[in-house]
mmCIF file of C-alpha atoms and ligand atoms in Angstrom:
data_model
loop_
_atom_site.group_PDB
_atom_site.id
_atom_site.type_symbol
_atom_site.label_atom_id
_atom_site.label_comp_id
_atom_site.label_asym_id
_atom_site.label_seq_id
_atom_site.Cartn_x
_atom_site.Cartn_y
_atom_site.Cartn_z
ATOM 1 C CA UNK A 16 121.088 86.359 42.447
ATOM 2 C CA UNK A 17 117.371 86.598 41.737
ATOM 3 C CA UNK A 18 115.643 83.184 41.555
ATOM 4 C CA UNK A 19 112.175 82.934 40.002
ATOM 5 C CA UNK A 20 110.355 79.605 40.255
ATOM 6 C CA UNK A 21 107.436 79.169 37.854
ATOM 7 C CA UNK A 22 104.715 76.532 37.563
ATOM 8 C CA UNK A 23 105.954 75.487 34.131
ATOM 9 C CA UNK A 24 108.844 75.875 31.724
ATOM 10 C CA UNK A 25 106.453 77.682 29.367
ATOM 11 C CA UNK A 26 105.668 80.317 31.978
ATOM 12 C CA UNK A 27 109.350 80.709 32.901
ATOM 13 C CA UNK A 28 110.239 81.125 29.229
ATOM 14 C CA UNK A 29 107.556 83.798 28.797
ATOM 15 C CA UNK A 30 108.912 85.704 31.782
ATOM 16 C CA UNK A 31 112.507 85.450 30.552
ATOM 17 C CA UNK A 32 111.392 86.581 27.098
ATOM 18 C CA UNK A 33 109.635 89.531 28.715
ATOM 19 C CA UNK A 34 112.985 90.682 30.087
ATOM 20 C CA UNK A 35 114.867 90.166 26.828
ATOM 21 C CA UNK A 36 112.212 91.860 24.704
ATOM 22 C CA UNK A 37 111.985 94.795 27.124
ATOM 23 C CA UNK A 38 115.765 95.222 26.914
ATOM 24 C CA UNK A 39 115.640 95.208 23.092
ATOM 25 C CA UNK A 40 112.818 97.776 23.202
ATOM 26 C CA UNK A 41 114.926 99.981 25.452
ATOM 27 C CA UNK A 42 118.166 99.476 23.497
ATOM 28 C CA UNK A 43 117.630 98.476 19.847
ATOM 29 C CA UNK A 44 121.393 97.832 19.547
ATOM 30 C CA UNK A 45 121.484 95.335 22.407
ATOM 31 C CA UNK A 46 124.210 92.671 22.445
ATOM 32 C CA UNK A 47 122.799 89.274 23.358
ATOM 33 C CA UNK A 48 124.670 86.110 24.311
ATOM 34 C CA UNK A 49 122.790 83.003 23.216
ATOM 35 C CA UNK A 50 122.694 79.306 24.088
ATOM 36 C CA UNK A 51 121.566 76.263 22.118
ATOM 37 C CA UNK A 52 119.873 73.070 23.356
ATOM 38 C CA UNK A 53 116.303 72.289 24.367
ATOM 39 C CA UNK A 54 116.056 74.792 27.215
ATOM 40 C CA UNK A 55 115.897 78.136 25.345
ATOM 41 C CA UNK A 56 113.575 76.945 22.536
ATOM 42 C CA UNK A 57 110.372 78.354 24.058
ATOM 43 C CA UNK A 58 112.173 81.607 24.893
ATOM 44 C CA UNK A 59 113.287 81.898 21.261
ATOM 45 C CA UNK A 60 109.696 81.328 20.088
ATOM 46 C CA UNK A 61 108.560 84.192 22.326
ATOM 47 C CA UNK A 62 111.308 86.463 20.952
ATOM 48 C CA UNK A 63 110.270 85.558 17.403
ATOM 49 C CA UNK A 64 106.619 86.279 18.243
ATOM 50 C CA UNK A 65 107.562 89.709 19.627
ATOM 51 C CA UNK A 66 109.519 90.459 16.462
ATOM 52 C CA UNK A 67 106.573 89.351 14.287
ATOM 53 C CA UNK A 68 104.403 91.693 16.347
ATOM 54 C CA UNK A 69 106.682 94.632 15.501
ATOM 55 C CA UNK A 70 109.684 94.608 17.871
ATOM 56 C CA UNK A 71 112.712 95.226 15.638
ATOM 57 C CA UNK A 72 115.694 92.928 16.196
ATOM 58 C CA UNK A 73 117.585 94.262 13.181
ATOM 59 C CA UNK A 74 120.038 96.315 15.267
ATOM 60 C CA UNK A 75 120.719 93.537 17.785
ATOM 61 C CA UNK A 76 124.054 91.686 17.787
ATOM 62 C CA UNK A 77 124.317 88.110 19.071
ATOM 63 C CA UNK A 78 127.185 85.922 20.237
ATOM 64 C CA UNK A 79 126.616 82.218 20.798
ATOM 65 C CA UNK A 80 128.323 80.389 23.606
ATOM 66 C CA UNK A 81 129.692 77.415 21.764
ATOM 67 C CA UNK A 82 130.021 75.152 18.728
ATOM 68 C CA UNK A 83 131.153 71.590 18.117
ATOM 69 C CA UNK A 84 134.633 71.251 16.659
ATOM 70 C CA UNK A 85 134.634 69.625 13.245
ATOM 71 C CA UNK A 86 131.014 70.308 12.273
ATOM 72 C CA UNK A 87 130.634 72.658 9.302
ATOM 73 C CA UNK A 88 128.021 75.440 9.714
ATOM 74 C CA UNK A 89 125.474 73.645 7.497
ATOM 75 C CA UNK A 90 125.750 70.316 9.374
ATOM 76 C CA UNK A 91 122.275 69.404 10.734
ATOM 77 C CA UNK A 92 123.637 69.236 14.311
ATOM 78 C CA UNK A 93 125.881 72.308 14.180
ATOM 79 C CA UNK A 94 124.926 75.070 16.558
ATOM 80 C CA UNK A 95 125.039 77.597 13.694
ATOM 81 C CA UNK A 96 122.345 75.577 11.940
ATOM 82 C CA UNK A 97 120.375 75.249 15.204
ATOM 83 C CA UNK A 98 120.383 79.023 15.673
ATOM 84 C CA UNK A 99 119.462 79.754 12.060
ATOM 85 C CA UNK A 100 116.519 77.326 12.201
ATOM 86 C CA UNK A 101 115.267 78.057 15.713
ATOM 87 C CA UNK A 102 115.766 81.798 15.985
ATOM 88 C CA UNK A 103 117.579 83.854 13.381
ATOM 89 C CA UNK A 104 115.295 82.986 10.443
ATOM 90 C CA UNK A 105 112.314 84.077 12.536
ATOM 91 C CA UNK A 106 113.847 87.489 13.335
ATOM 92 C CA UNK A 107 114.580 90.503 11.138
ATOM 93 C CA UNK A 108 118.153 90.342 12.472
ATOM 94 C CA UNK A 109 121.083 91.115 10.144
ATOM 95 C CA UNK A 110 122.873 87.744 9.655
ATOM 96 C CA UNK A 111 126.208 89.612 9.740
ATOM 97 C CA UNK A 112 125.456 90.523 13.356
ATOM 98 C CA UNK A 113 124.945 86.890 14.433
ATOM 99 C CA UNK A 114 128.160 85.326 15.691
ATOM 100 C CA UNK A 115 128.446 81.599 16.390
ATOM 101 C CA UNK A 116 131.923 80.188 17.032
ATOM 102 C CA UNK A 117 133.440 78.507 13.973
ATOM 103 C CA UNK A 118 134.090 74.853 14.739
ATOM 104 C CA UNK A 119 136.156 74.531 11.546
ATOM 105 C CA UNK A 120 138.642 77.380 12.123
ATOM 106 C CA UNK A 121 142.112 76.199 11.018
ATOM 107 C CA UNK A 122 143.968 77.967 13.848
ATOM 108 C CA UNK A 123 141.732 77.539 16.882
ATOM 109 C CA UNK A 124 143.916 79.443 19.323
ATOM 110 C CA UNK A 125 143.974 82.537 17.103
ATOM 111 C CA UNK A 126 140.276 82.101 16.379
ATOM 112 C CA UNK A 127 139.343 82.022 20.089
ATOM 113 C CA UNK A 128 141.279 85.259 20.702
ATOM 114 C CA UNK A 129 139.450 86.776 17.712
ATOM 115 C CA UNK A 130 136.046 85.736 19.151
ATOM 116 C CA UNK A 131 136.870 87.401 22.468
ATOM 117 C CA UNK A 132 137.986 90.537 20.593
ATOM 118 C CA UNK A 133 134.746 90.574 18.579
ATOM 119 C CA UNK A 134 132.714 90.517 21.820
ATOM 120 C CA UNK A 135 134.818 93.381 23.200
ATOM 121 C CA UNK A 136 134.525 95.367 19.955
ATOM 122 C CA UNK A 137 130.740 95.025 20.108
ATOM 123 C CA UNK A 138 130.841 96.679 23.541
ATOM 124 C CA UNK A 139 130.479 93.477 25.581
ATOM 125 C CA UNK A 140 127.426 91.296 26.132
ATOM 126 C CA UNK A 141 124.412 93.005 27.702
ATOM 127 C CA UNK A 142 122.352 89.876 28.437
ATOM 128 C CA UNK A 143 123.746 86.334 28.339
ATOM 129 C CA UNK A 144 121.171 83.534 28.028
ATOM 130 C CA UNK A 145 122.333 80.283 29.653
ATOM 131 C CA UNK A 146 121.082 76.747 30.057
ATOM 132 C CA UNK A 147 122.691 74.365 32.535
ATOM 133 C CA UNK A 148 124.092 70.901 31.884
ATOM 134 C CA UNK A 149 123.138 68.024 34.179
ATOM 135 C CA UNK A 150 126.804 68.171 35.329
ATOM 136 C CA UNK A 151 126.628 71.897 36.094
ATOM 137 C CA UNK A 152 128.246 73.113 32.880
ATOM 138 C CA UNK A 153 127.400 76.467 31.306
ATOM 139 C CA UNK A 154 128.295 76.840 27.658
ATOM 140 C CA UNK A 155 130.579 73.844 27.206
ATOM 141 C CA UNK A 156 132.571 74.676 30.334
ATOM 142 C CA UNK A 157 132.753 71.180 31.721
ATOM 143 C CA UNK A 158 133.842 70.457 35.299
ATOM 144 C CA UNK A 159 136.552 71.304 36.155
ATOM 145 C CA UNK A 160 136.647 74.659 34.315
ATOM 146 C CA UNK A 161 138.687 77.565 35.680
ATOM 147 C CA UNK A 162 136.322 80.338 36.726
ATOM 148 C CA UNK A 163 138.464 82.880 34.866
ATOM 149 C CA UNK A 164 138.624 80.831 31.634
ATOM 150 C CA UNK A 165 138.177 82.531 28.262
ATOM 151 C CA UNK A 166 137.011 81.243 24.878
ATOM 152 C CA UNK A 167 138.947 78.055 24.147
ATOM 153 C CA UNK A 168 138.832 74.474 22.911
ATOM 154 C CA UNK A 169 137.270 72.103 25.455
ATOM 155 C CA UNK A 170 136.855 68.314 25.675
ATOM 156 C CA UNK A 171 133.335 67.123 26.316
ATOM 157 C CA UNK A 172 132.739 64.807 29.273
ATOM 158 C CA UNK A 173 131.146 61.382 28.840
ATOM 159 C CA UNK A 174 128.041 62.682 30.620
ATOM 160 C CA UNK A 175 127.601 65.559 28.144
ATOM 161 C CA UNK A 176 128.230 63.215 25.204
ATOM 162 C CA UNK A 177 125.484 60.910 26.570
ATOM 163 C CA UNK A 178 123.127 63.867 27.215
ATOM 164 C CA UNK A 179 123.600 65.235 23.696
ATOM 165 C CA UNK A 180 123.513 61.870 21.897
ATOM 166 C CA UNK A 181 119.722 62.352 21.566
ATOM 167 C CA UNK A 182 120.361 64.789 18.705
ATOM 168 C CA UNK A 183 122.664 62.376 16.807
ATOM 169 C CA UNK A 184 122.178 58.878 15.349
ATOM 170 C CA UNK A 185 124.190 57.544 18.308
ATOM 171 C CA UNK A 186 126.708 58.676 20.925
ATOM 172 C CA UNK A 187 129.691 57.777 18.728
ATOM 173 C CA UNK A 188 128.713 60.599 16.331
ATOM 174 C CA UNK A 189 128.791 63.325 19.002
ATOM 175 C CA UNK A 190 131.978 65.386 18.514
ATOM 176 C CA UNK A 191 134.397 65.005 21.416
ATOM 177 C CA UNK A 192 135.541 68.618 21.389
ATOM 178 C CA UNK A 193 133.936 72.028 21.216
ATOM 179 C CA UNK A 194 134.907 75.681 21.179
ATOM 180 C CA UNK A 195 133.256 77.519 24.066
ATOM 181 C CA UNK A 196 133.230 80.934 25.652
ATOM 182 C CA UNK A 197 134.916 80.589 29.032
ATOM 183 C CA UNK A 198 133.370 81.013 32.474
ATOM 184 C CA UNK A 199 135.219 84.331 32.728
ATOM 185 C CA UNK A 200 133.806 85.428 29.361
ATOM 186 C CA UNK A 201 130.297 84.624 30.610
ATOM 187 C CA UNK A 202 130.846 86.476 33.900
ATOM 188 C CA UNK A 203 131.786 89.600 31.905
ATOM 189 C CA UNK A 204 128.205 89.855 30.594
ATOM 190 C CA UNK A 205 126.368 92.723 32.263
ATOM 191 C CA UNK A 206 123.380 90.472 33.014
ATOM 192 C CA UNK A 207 123.081 86.670 32.972
ATOM 193 C CA UNK A 208 119.756 84.862 32.531
ATOM 194 C CA UNK A 209 120.013 81.192 33.520
ATOM 195 C CA UNK A 210 117.167 78.846 32.611
ATOM 196 C CA UNK A 211 116.735 75.399 34.166
ATOM 197 C CA UNK A 212 113.856 73.058 33.460
ATOM 198 C CA UNK A 213 113.041 69.497 34.457
ATOM 199 C CA UNK A 214 113.898 67.071 37.249
ATOM 200 C CA UNK A 215 117.171 66.040 35.576
ATOM 201 C CA UNK A 216 118.507 69.561 36.229
ATOM 202 C CA UNK A 217 117.490 69.711 39.920
ATOM 203 C CA UNK A 218 120.798 68.500 41.339
ATOM 204 C CA UNK A 219 122.911 70.735 39.065
ATOM 205 C CA UNK A 220 120.685 73.711 39.946
ATOM 206 C CA UNK A 221 121.017 72.938 43.669
ATOM 207 C CA UNK A 222 124.807 72.794 43.424
ATOM 208 C CA UNK A 223 124.998 75.916 41.248
ATOM 209 C CA UNK A 224 122.796 78.043 43.500
ATOM 210 C CA UNK A 225 123.352 76.583 46.979
ATOM 211 C CA UNK A 226 126.681 74.754 46.737
ATOM 212 C CA UNK A 227 130.118 76.269 47.152
ATOM 213 C CA UNK A 228 131.526 78.234 44.232
ATOM 214 C CA UNK A 229 133.786 75.717 42.557
ATOM 215 C CA UNK A 230 135.253 74.896 39.171
ATOM 216 C CA UNK A 231 133.648 71.464 39.658
ATOM 217 C CA UNK A 232 130.278 73.169 39.100
ATOM 218 C CA UNK A 233 131.006 75.928 36.576
ATOM 219 C CA UNK A 234 127.452 77.358 36.905
ATOM 220 C CA UNK A 235 128.189 78.104 40.588
ATOM 221 C CA UNK A 236 130.411 80.966 39.352
ATOM 222 C CA UNK A 237 127.182 82.883 38.726
ATOM 223 C CA UNK A 238 126.903 83.331 42.513
ATOM 224 C CA UNK A 239 129.752 85.835 42.063
ATOM 225 C CA UNK A 240 127.956 87.726 39.281
ATOM 226 C CA UNK A 241 126.342 91.024 40.214
ATOM 227 C CA UNK A 242 123.222 90.695 38.041
ATOM 228 C CA UNK A 243 122.046 87.130 37.441
ATOM 229 C CA UNK A 244 118.429 86.071 37.244
ATOM 230 C CA UNK A 245 117.510 82.379 37.301
ATOM 231 C CA UNK A 246 114.206 81.123 35.879
ATOM 232 C CA UNK A 247 113.250 77.595 36.964
ATOM 233 C CA UNK A 248 110.252 75.331 36.711
ATOM 234 C CA UNK A 249 109.165 73.541 39.899
ATOM 235 C CA UNK A 250 110.928 70.287 38.977
ATOM 236 C CA UNK A 251 114.312 71.979 38.488
ATOM 237 C CA UNK A 252 113.850 73.938 41.713
ATOM 238 C CA UNK A 253 113.035 70.822 43.765
ATOM 239 C CA UNK A 254 116.445 70.694 45.485
ATOM 240 C CA UNK A 255 116.445 74.308 46.649
ATOM 241 C CA UNK A 256 114.326 73.645 49.726
HETATM 242 C C1 LIG B 306 124.688 75.008 24.652
HETATM 243 C C2 LIG B 306 124.938 75.298 26.063
HETATM 244 C C3 LIG B 306 124.798 74.222 27.082
HETATM 245 C C4 LIG B 306 123.330 73.858 27.317
HETATM 246 C C5 LIG B 306 123.207 72.731 28.334
HETATM 247 C C6 LIG B 306 121.767 72.318 28.544
HETATM 248 O O1 LIG B 306 124.888 76.154 23.863
HETATM 249 O O2 LIG B 306 125.254 76.395 26.387
HETATM 250 O O3 LIG B 306 125.387 74.623 28.286
HETATM 251 O O4 LIG B 306 122.645 74.998 27.777
HETATM 252 O O5 LIG B 306 123.933 71.616 27.892
HETATM 253 O O6 LIG B 306 121.268 71.731 27.384
HETATM 254 P P1 LIG B 306 119.717 71.448 27.203
HETATM 255 O O7 LIG B 306 119.045 72.776 27.172
HETATM 256 O O8 LIG B 306 119.585 70.754 25.869
HETATM 257 O O9 LIG B 306 119.296 70.626 28.361
#
């Protein structure tokens, strides 16, 4: 695991974007795994800037990690809407190549199998972008999450509901369930790029990078991944010693 500690989240995001944009330049048909939340926003701005400066994203395919169950795609807090607003509209990407799990699918079990098949059919994920929850989750793989789990319906923990309540009128409006790629799905990506910013991530980062590999800290599974690079700001790296 390569760990890069930067002076600021902005610098870390620029460096991570450098890797993603270089990979798109090298392979215009790259398959990217994407995350939502506050962490990747600056990275997405850098990707959009590269596209505006002439880097074509039109051949790239994307798969998002997760979506809330019960939120339609046009709901202001749905992850589909988040991705459209914060990235896809700023790229020349073909909307048909942007996959975000459907939180309204009538048969979730069949839908999850279909999402896994779509990733396989696209040739697998080349680079998976990840944030980390303050409880060590990646995607919505809450502790405990089996390290070989696949795309499935998950229940959000109280901590995640509290963390994400900032995007909703209040915590009672945060959906209690989500559909998420599994830890095993994430580990199948050829390269994982984990971003962690801020003091509130320091303990989760410490456990993920220095703790034992355990389903109680799903991000720790990345220790078993052959090609993971972690970009941190100083505050998030504070526990690494
Ligand atoms: C969301 C996702 C989550 C977030 C994590 C951190 O798609 O994958 O694991 O990355 O909850 O969220 P932020 O970045 O808002 O702190």
